[in-house]
Amino acid sequence: MYDCIIVGGGFAGLQAAIQLGRYGHRVKVVDKGYGRSTLCRSYRNLIGWPDGVSGQELRRLGQLQAQRLGVEFVQDEALAAARDGETFEVALYGGGSGGVLKGRTLLIATGIADRYPALPGLEERLGYSVYVCPDCDGYETVGRRTIVMGAGEAGSGMALALKYWCDDLVYVNHERKAIGSAHRGKLEELGIAYVEAEIAEVLGNGSSEEGAFGGVRLTTGETIQGERGFIAFGGNRVHSDWAVSLGIERMENKHIVTDPRTKMTQVPGVWAAGDIGVHAEQSVIAMGEGSQAAIWIHKELLKRGARRHIQVEAQGCAVTRSR
């Protein structure tokens, strides 16, 4: 029986695990080993990392930090969850430990997945020179010709948002989805070039710079040159279906509704943090929400008389203390 089961090993889940580990609670993190953060090769808007840091490296360091506090990890994926009185059960697919985990509290931190087509050359440039969030990385487009690769109004909306930073913009409507007259008119008014054509390949720029973006080649054979790219295809997947049997409240887009102060859902004992919630999709906010949720999980565990289990590492020896 764990004090808390955390499903999701991204930034929200890891920050919560570290906080709960420092409280001395018994914590199990279910981490499938990949997610939105693993695709970003370089976060440049995080304090302390002026030259950028990859999502993989942050996850590695976060997991190491949590493990030193006694937090346990299993590489697996949640299949379903159920409530049994004041405790919870999480069934796993079985790729890691299999079976069912039991915990007094549950934190849902499974995040979302960006939808994008399998374009050759795209994934290896994500986070280096191709981005998904204008608030995080619009700054990177200043003074650089930028291509938005997208679909319909999701893509045109991204192009319009990026106009704040970038004067030289091209929107390639890869999926040729309809755009309303208001968006089309605004694109023309702001001088944003519009191309309705399928992309065959995302190109490098011929340099040795890792992850460099040079533009796109269309299926017509035409090449559009650029220095930075953004993707905006819409229809991102929200990973909350596995927890719906708990009776949690969700919006129409499947994001989970929580109390803004505590991050607890309307189901007692169940919290949600990070991109799965309503809804910022910011790495630093995911971390903050993970810590915020953990603080209130700790308060709930104190009410239930949880004991403290501190694992101290000294000179290579681990000593467990309970109180």
Tab-separated table of C-alpha atoms in Angstrom:
chain	number	residue	atom	x	y	z
A	1	MET	CA	0.000	0.000	0.000
A	2	TYR	CA	1.551	3.271	-1.152
A	3	ASP	CA	0.764	6.657	0.304
A	4	CYS	CA	0.476	8.021	-3.228
A	5	ILE	CA	0.462	6.548	-6.704
A	6	ILE	CA	1.579	9.035	-9.355
A	7	VAL	CA	0.669	8.120	-12.908
A	8	GLY	CA	2.906	10.052	-15.280
A	9	GLY	CA	6.651	10.597	-15.127
A	10	GLY	CA	6.834	13.993	-16.820
A	11	PHE	CA	7.555	17.301	-15.138
A	12	ALA	CA	4.382	17.438	-13.036
A	13	GLY	CA	4.691	13.865	-11.841
A	14	LEU	CA	8.396	14.133	-11.078
A	15	GLN	CA	8.082	17.382	-9.148
A	16	ALA	CA	5.262	15.900	-7.097
A	17	ALA	CA	7.329	12.767	-6.455
A	18	ILE	CA	10.271	14.819	-5.200
A	19	GLN	CA	8.051	16.848	-2.865
A	20	LEU	CA	6.284	13.782	-1.497
A	21	GLY	CA	9.593	11.976	-1.147
A	22	ARG	CA	10.913	14.842	0.958
A	23	TYR	CA	7.872	14.461	3.206
A	24	GLY	CA	8.882	10.828	3.676
A	25	HIS	CA	5.827	9.286	2.037
A	26	ARG	CA	5.837	5.971	0.211
A	27	VAL	CA	5.375	6.878	-3.439
A	28	LYS	CA	5.168	4.866	-6.648
A	29	VAL	CA	5.491	6.555	-10.045
A	30	VAL	CA	4.130	4.824	-13.137
A	31	ASP	CA	6.114	6.159	-16.084
A	32	LYS	CA	5.776	4.827	-19.616
A	33	GLY	CA	9.170	6.345	-20.405
A	34	TYR	CA	8.176	8.847	-23.052
A	35	GLY	CA	5.831	11.760	-23.494
A	36	ARG	CA	5.599	15.341	-24.620
A	37	SER	CA	8.690	16.388	-22.680
A	38	THR	CA	10.880	13.665	-24.179
A	39	LEU	CA	10.314	15.116	-27.655
A	40	CYS	CA	11.746	18.519	-26.734
A	41	ARG	CA	15.494	18.511	-27.290
A	42	SER	CA	16.102	21.911	-25.717
A	43	TYR	CA	14.035	23.948	-23.254
A	44	ARG	CA	15.439	27.468	-23.284
A	45	ASN	CA	12.919	29.300	-21.097
A	46	LEU	CA	13.670	27.517	-17.806
A	47	ILE	CA	15.501	29.288	-15.004
A	48	GLY	CA	19.073	28.093	-14.629
A	49	TRP	CA	19.406	26.696	-18.171
A	50	PRO	CA	20.289	29.689	-20.386
A	51	ASP	CA	21.777	27.424	-23.068
A	52	GLY	CA	18.846	25.003	-22.963
A	53	VAL	CA	18.305	21.540	-21.553
A	54	SER	CA	16.577	18.555	-23.106
A	55	GLY	CA	13.393	17.084	-21.707
A	56	GLN	CA	15.108	13.694	-21.516
A	57	GLU	CA	17.883	15.120	-19.350
A	58	LEU	CA	15.438	16.888	-17.033
A	59	ARG	CA	13.464	13.679	-16.640
A	60	ARG	CA	16.627	11.701	-15.951
A	61	LEU	CA	17.766	14.140	-13.293
A	62	GLY	CA	14.298	14.367	-11.763
A	63	GLN	CA	13.954	10.613	-11.526
A	64	LEU	CA	17.392	10.307	-9.938
A	65	GLN	CA	16.517	13.008	-7.412
A	66	ALA	CA	13.239	11.293	-6.516
A	67	GLN	CA	14.850	7.859	-6.217
A	68	ARG	CA	17.357	9.233	-3.734
A	69	LEU	CA	14.351	10.145	-1.592
A	70	GLY	CA	13.011	6.603	-1.707
A	71	VAL	CA	10.460	7.092	-4.490
A	72	GLU	CA	9.882	3.940	-6.550
A	73	PHE	CA	9.410	3.876	-10.327
A	74	VAL	CA	7.932	1.347	-12.694
A	75	GLN	CA	8.048	1.680	-16.475
A	76	ASP	CA	4.511	0.855	-17.461
A	77	GLU	CA	1.225	2.474	-18.423
A	78	ALA	CA	-2.050	2.740	-16.527
A	79	LEU	CA	-4.889	0.718	-17.990
A	80	ALA	CA	-7.650	1.678	-15.554
A	81	ALA	CA	-8.265	2.981	-12.046
A	82	ALA	CA	-10.824	2.160	-9.403
A	83	ARG	CA	-11.787	3.430	-5.977
A	84	ASP	CA	-12.186	1.060	-3.035
A	85	GLY	CA	-13.409	3.040	-0.052
A	86	GLU	CA	-10.628	5.478	0.842
A	87	THR	CA	-7.997	3.721	-1.284
A	88	PHE	CA	-7.352	3.440	-5.000
A	89	GLU	CA	-6.244	0.728	-7.372
A	90	VAL	CA	-4.406	1.299	-10.638
A	91	ALA	CA	-4.247	-1.559	-13.112
A	92	LEU	CA	-1.164	-1.635	-15.337
A	93	TYR	CA	-0.747	-2.939	-18.842
A	94	GLY	CA	2.058	-5.124	-17.572
A	95	GLY	CA	5.023	-3.939	-19.613
A	96	GLY	CA	6.858	-3.250	-16.345
A	97	SER	CA	5.687	-4.885	-13.135
A	98	GLY	CA	2.174	-5.769	-14.296
A	99	GLY	CA	-0.626	-6.343	-11.856
A	100	VAL	CA	-2.368	-3.749	-9.731
A	101	LEU	CA	-0.983	-0.969	-7.535
A	102	LYS	CA	-2.805	0.169	-4.397
A	103	GLY	CA	-2.521	3.594	-2.826
A	104	ARG	CA	-4.175	5.929	-0.354
A	105	THR	CA	-4.098	8.816	-2.814
A	106	LEU	CA	-3.708	9.186	-6.560
A	107	LEU	CA	-2.140	11.890	-8.717
A	108	ILE	CA	-3.008	11.955	-12.412
A	109	ALA	CA	-0.157	13.511	-14.399
A	110	THR	CA	-0.415	11.727	-17.742
A	111	GLY	CA	-0.377	14.910	-19.827
A	112	ILE	CA	-1.197	15.221	-23.501
A	113	ALA	CA	0.324	14.248	-26.836
A	114	ASP	CA	0.677	16.705	-29.697
A	115	ARG	CA	-0.855	15.514	-32.942
A	116	TYR	CA	1.366	15.834	-35.976
A	117	PRO	CA	1.955	13.790	-39.137
A	118	ALA	CA	4.938	11.501	-39.538
A	119	LEU	CA	6.929	13.921	-41.664
A	120	PRO	CA	10.520	12.882	-42.384
A	121	GLY	CA	12.937	15.173	-40.568
A	122	LEU	CA	10.407	16.618	-38.107
A	123	GLU	CA	10.935	14.850	-34.776
A	124	GLU	CA	14.722	15.240	-34.733
A	125	ARG	CA	14.253	19.030	-34.905
A	126	LEU	CA	11.576	19.408	-32.232
A	127	GLY	CA	12.806	21.678	-29.478
A	128	TYR	CA	15.951	22.598	-31.399
A	129	SER	CA	14.489	24.678	-34.200
A	130	VAL	CA	10.884	23.490	-34.529
A	131	TYR	CA	8.492	24.290	-31.684
A	132	VAL	CA	4.923	23.810	-30.469
A	133	CYS	CA	4.302	26.654	-28.000
A	134	PRO	CA	4.443	30.341	-28.988
A	135	ASP	CA	4.616	31.460	-25.343
A	136	CYS	CA	7.618	29.215	-24.659
A	137	ASP	CA	9.500	29.672	-27.915
A	138	GLY	CA	8.054	32.527	-29.948
A	139	TYR	CA	11.176	34.433	-28.859
A	140	GLU	CA	13.270	32.049	-30.981
A	141	THR	CA	11.704	33.393	-34.182
A	142	VAL	CA	12.795	37.011	-33.763
A	143	GLY	CA	14.588	38.097	-36.936
A	144	ARG	CA	14.234	34.636	-38.498
A	145	ARG	CA	12.051	33.467	-41.383
A	146	THR	CA	9.571	31.080	-39.791
A	147	ILE	CA	7.334	28.398	-41.286
A	148	VAL	CA	4.193	27.235	-39.503
A	149	MET	CA	3.326	23.670	-40.454
A	150	GLY	CA	-0.265	22.961	-39.538
A	151	ALA	CA	-3.878	22.336	-40.355
A	152	GLY	CA	-6.791	24.701	-40.762
A	153	GLU	CA	-7.401	27.317	-38.108
A	154	ALA	CA	-5.065	25.654	-35.613
A	155	GLY	CA	-2.214	26.575	-37.944
A	156	SER	CA	-3.517	30.001	-38.905
A	157	GLY	CA	-4.044	30.806	-35.234
A	158	MET	CA	-0.441	29.877	-34.516
A	159	ALA	CA	0.803	32.043	-37.390
A	160	LEU	CA	-1.214	35.006	-36.142
A	161	ALA	CA	0.161	34.540	-32.605
A	162	LEU	CA	3.740	34.418	-33.877
A	163	LYS	CA	3.352	37.721	-35.705
A	164	TYR	CA	4.126	39.409	-32.366
A	165	TRP	CA	7.729	38.184	-32.663
A	166	CYS	CA	8.288	37.461	-36.323
A	167	ASP	CA	7.852	39.645	-39.393
A	168	ASP	CA	8.634	36.960	-42.008
A	169	LEU	CA	6.060	34.182	-41.682
A	170	VAL	CA	4.745	31.445	-43.961
A	171	TYR	CA	1.817	29.212	-43.049
A	172	VAL	CA	1.715	25.862	-44.860
A	173	ASN	CA	-1.719	24.271	-44.472
A	174	HIS	CA	-0.463	20.707	-44.828
A	175	GLU	CA	-3.841	19.021	-44.315
A	176	ARG	CA	-5.695	21.587	-46.434
A	177	LYS	CA	-8.383	22.056	-43.814
A	178	ALA	CA	-10.786	24.957	-44.144
A	179	ILE	CA	-9.944	28.360	-42.699
A	180	GLY	CA	-12.647	30.892	-41.931
A	181	SER	CA	-12.745	34.170	-43.809
A	182	ALA	CA	-11.813	36.099	-40.660
A	183	HIS	CA	-8.539	34.189	-40.272
A	184	ARG	CA	-7.759	34.348	-43.995
A	185	GLY	CA	-8.352	38.075	-44.002
A	186	LYS	CA	-6.114	38.574	-40.974
A	187	LEU	CA	-3.296	36.552	-42.555
A	188	GLU	CA	-3.439	38.776	-45.630
A	189	GLU	CA	-3.689	41.943	-43.574
A	190	LEU	CA	-0.567	41.062	-41.561
A	191	GLY	CA	1.431	39.933	-44.581
A	192	ILE	CA	1.645	36.268	-43.591
A	193	ALA	CA	2.175	34.114	-46.664
A	194	TYR	CA	-0.298	31.265	-47.061
A	195	VAL	CA	0.401	27.979	-48.875
A	196	GLU	CA	-2.149	25.173	-49.134
A	197	ALA	CA	-0.057	22.106	-49.968
A	198	GLU	CA	1.205	18.882	-48.455
A	199	ILE	CA	4.680	18.739	-46.965
A	200	ALA	CA	6.869	15.856	-48.079
A	201	GLU	CA	9.888	16.508	-45.858
A	202	VAL	CA	11.221	18.824	-43.167
A	203	LEU	CA	14.687	19.971	-44.198
A	204	GLY	CA	17.958	20.787	-42.467
A	205	ASN	CA	19.980	23.836	-43.383
A	206	GLY	CA	23.133	22.064	-44.504
A	207	SER	CA	25.125	22.990	-41.402
A	208	SER	CA	26.550	20.705	-38.742
A	209	GLU	CA	24.339	22.323	-36.084
A	210	GLU	CA	22.261	19.671	-34.340
A	211	GLY	CA	18.564	19.896	-35.096
A	212	ALA	CA	18.926	22.817	-37.512
A	213	PHE	CA	15.879	23.715	-39.600
A	214	GLY	CA	16.169	24.819	-43.199
A	215	GLY	CA	12.602	24.751	-44.427
A	216	VAL	CA	10.221	22.259	-46.030
A	217	ARG	CA	9.936	20.418	-49.310
A	218	LEU	CA	6.389	20.080	-50.643
A	219	THR	CA	4.999	17.055	-52.481
A	220	THR	CA	4.969	19.265	-55.597
A	221	GLY	CA	8.755	19.417	-55.379
A	222	GLU	CA	8.791	23.072	-54.359
A	223	THR	CA	11.063	24.057	-51.473
A	224	ILE	CA	10.174	26.783	-48.979
A	225	GLN	CA	13.159	28.000	-47.035
A	226	GLY	CA	13.028	28.963	-43.370
A	227	GLU	CA	15.147	29.251	-40.240
A	228	ARG	CA	12.584	28.284	-37.587
A	229	GLY	CA	9.462	26.141	-37.631
A	230	PHE	CA	6.297	25.670	-35.589
A	231	ILE	CA	3.719	22.904	-35.712
A	232	ALA	CA	-0.005	23.403	-35.068
A	233	PHE	CA	-2.242	20.608	-36.308
A	234	GLY	CA	-4.860	20.639	-33.554
A	235	GLY	CA	-6.557	17.581	-32.123
A	236	ASN	CA	-3.988	16.884	-29.403
A	237	ARG	CA	-4.699	13.735	-27.390
A	238	VAL	CA	-5.478	14.195	-23.692
A	239	HIS	CA	-4.494	11.094	-21.707
A	240	SER	CA	-7.368	10.943	-19.224
A	241	ASP	CA	-9.558	8.087	-20.499
A	242	TRP	CA	-7.927	5.500	-18.220
A	243	ALA	CA	-9.114	7.426	-15.130
A	244	VAL	CA	-12.681	8.221	-16.210
A	245	SER	CA	-14.087	5.280	-14.201
A	246	LEU	CA	-13.212	7.199	-11.017
A	247	GLY	CA	-15.950	9.701	-11.809
A	248	ILE	CA	-13.631	12.663	-12.310
A	249	GLU	CA	-15.043	15.755	-13.980
A	250	ARG	CA	-13.673	16.443	-17.446
A	251	MET	CA	-14.207	19.152	-20.017
A	252	GLU	CA	-15.399	18.335	-23.530
A	253	ASN	CA	-11.772	18.194	-24.655
A	254	LYS	CA	-11.035	15.645	-21.874
A	255	HIS	CA	-8.905	17.935	-19.716
A	256	ILE	CA	-9.529	17.248	-16.024
A	257	VAL	CA	-11.176	19.882	-13.832
A	258	THR	CA	-9.432	20.573	-10.498
A	259	ASP	CA	-9.658	22.969	-7.598
A	260	PRO	CA	-7.297	25.825	-8.537
A	261	ARG	CA	-5.936	26.064	-5.001
A	262	THR	CA	-5.277	22.388	-4.269
A	263	LYS	CA	-5.295	20.699	-7.721
A	264	MET	CA	-7.652	18.051	-6.291
A	265	THR	CA	-10.433	16.774	-8.507
A	266	GLN	CA	-14.000	16.603	-7.208
A	267	VAL	CA	-13.233	12.974	-6.237
A	268	PRO	CA	-11.677	12.993	-2.737
A	269	GLY	CA	-8.166	11.592	-2.766
A	270	VAL	CA	-7.575	12.170	-6.493
A	271	TRP	CA	-5.464	15.047	-7.805
A	272	ALA	CA	-4.424	16.118	-11.305
A	273	ALA	CA	-1.467	18.267	-12.329
A	274	GLY	CA	0.280	19.453	-15.470
A	275	ASP	CA	-1.014	19.427	-19.038
A	276	ILE	CA	-3.795	16.979	-18.155
A	277	GLY	CA	-5.561	19.758	-16.236
A	278	VAL	CA	-7.238	22.990	-17.269
A	279	HIS	CA	-4.832	23.989	-18.781
A	280	ALA	CA	-1.663	25.954	-19.460
A	281	GLU	CA	0.629	23.486	-21.278
A	282	GLN	CA	3.751	25.091	-19.841
A	283	SER	CA	6.667	23.091	-18.460
A	284	VAL	CA	7.279	25.424	-15.523
A	285	ILE	CA	3.582	25.471	-14.637
A	286	ALA	CA	3.481	21.675	-14.760
A	287	MET	CA	6.319	21.586	-12.243
A	288	GLY	CA	4.562	24.104	-10.031
A	289	GLU	CA	1.270	22.229	-10.155
A	290	GLY	CA	3.061	18.984	-9.299
A	291	SER	CA	4.507	20.560	-6.177
A	292	GLN	CA	1.197	22.247	-5.365
A	293	ALA	CA	-0.695	18.961	-5.608
A	294	ALA	CA	1.922	17.173	-3.499
A	295	ILE	CA	1.564	19.683	-0.669
A	296	TRP	CA	-2.173	19.073	-0.481
A	297	ILE	CA	-1.743	15.321	-0.838
A	298	HIS	CA	0.563	15.511	2.185
A	299	LYS	CA	-2.105	17.406	4.138
A	300	GLU	CA	-4.640	14.710	3.312
A	301	LEU	CA	-2.243	11.932	4.304
A	302	LEU	CA	-1.621	13.632	7.643
A	303	LYS	CA	-5.366	13.558	8.298
A	304	ARG	CA	-5.271	9.825	7.658
A	305	GLY	CA	-2.431	9.307	10.093
A	306	ALA	CA	0.296	8.560	7.559
A	307	ARG	CA	3.690	7.667	9.017
A	308	ARG	CA	6.930	9.234	7.896
A	309	HIS	CA	9.411	7.052	6.035
A	310	ILE	CA	12.699	8.816	5.350
A	311	GLN	CA	15.398	7.170	3.295
A	312	VAL	CA	18.801	8.693	4.002
A	313	GLU	CA	21.749	8.044	1.724
A	314	ALA	CA	25.111	8.376	3.432
A	315	GLN	CA	28.427	7.114	2.072
A	316	GLY	CA	26.684	4.739	-0.272
A	317	CYS	CA	24.476	3.162	2.430
A	318	ALA	CA	20.703	3.604	2.499
A	319	VAL	CA	19.063	3.736	5.933
A	320	THR	CA	15.267	3.817	6.283
A	321	ARG	CA	13.708	5.562	9.242
A	322	SER	CA	10.045	5.452	10.170
A	323	ARG	CA	8.161	7.674	12.536
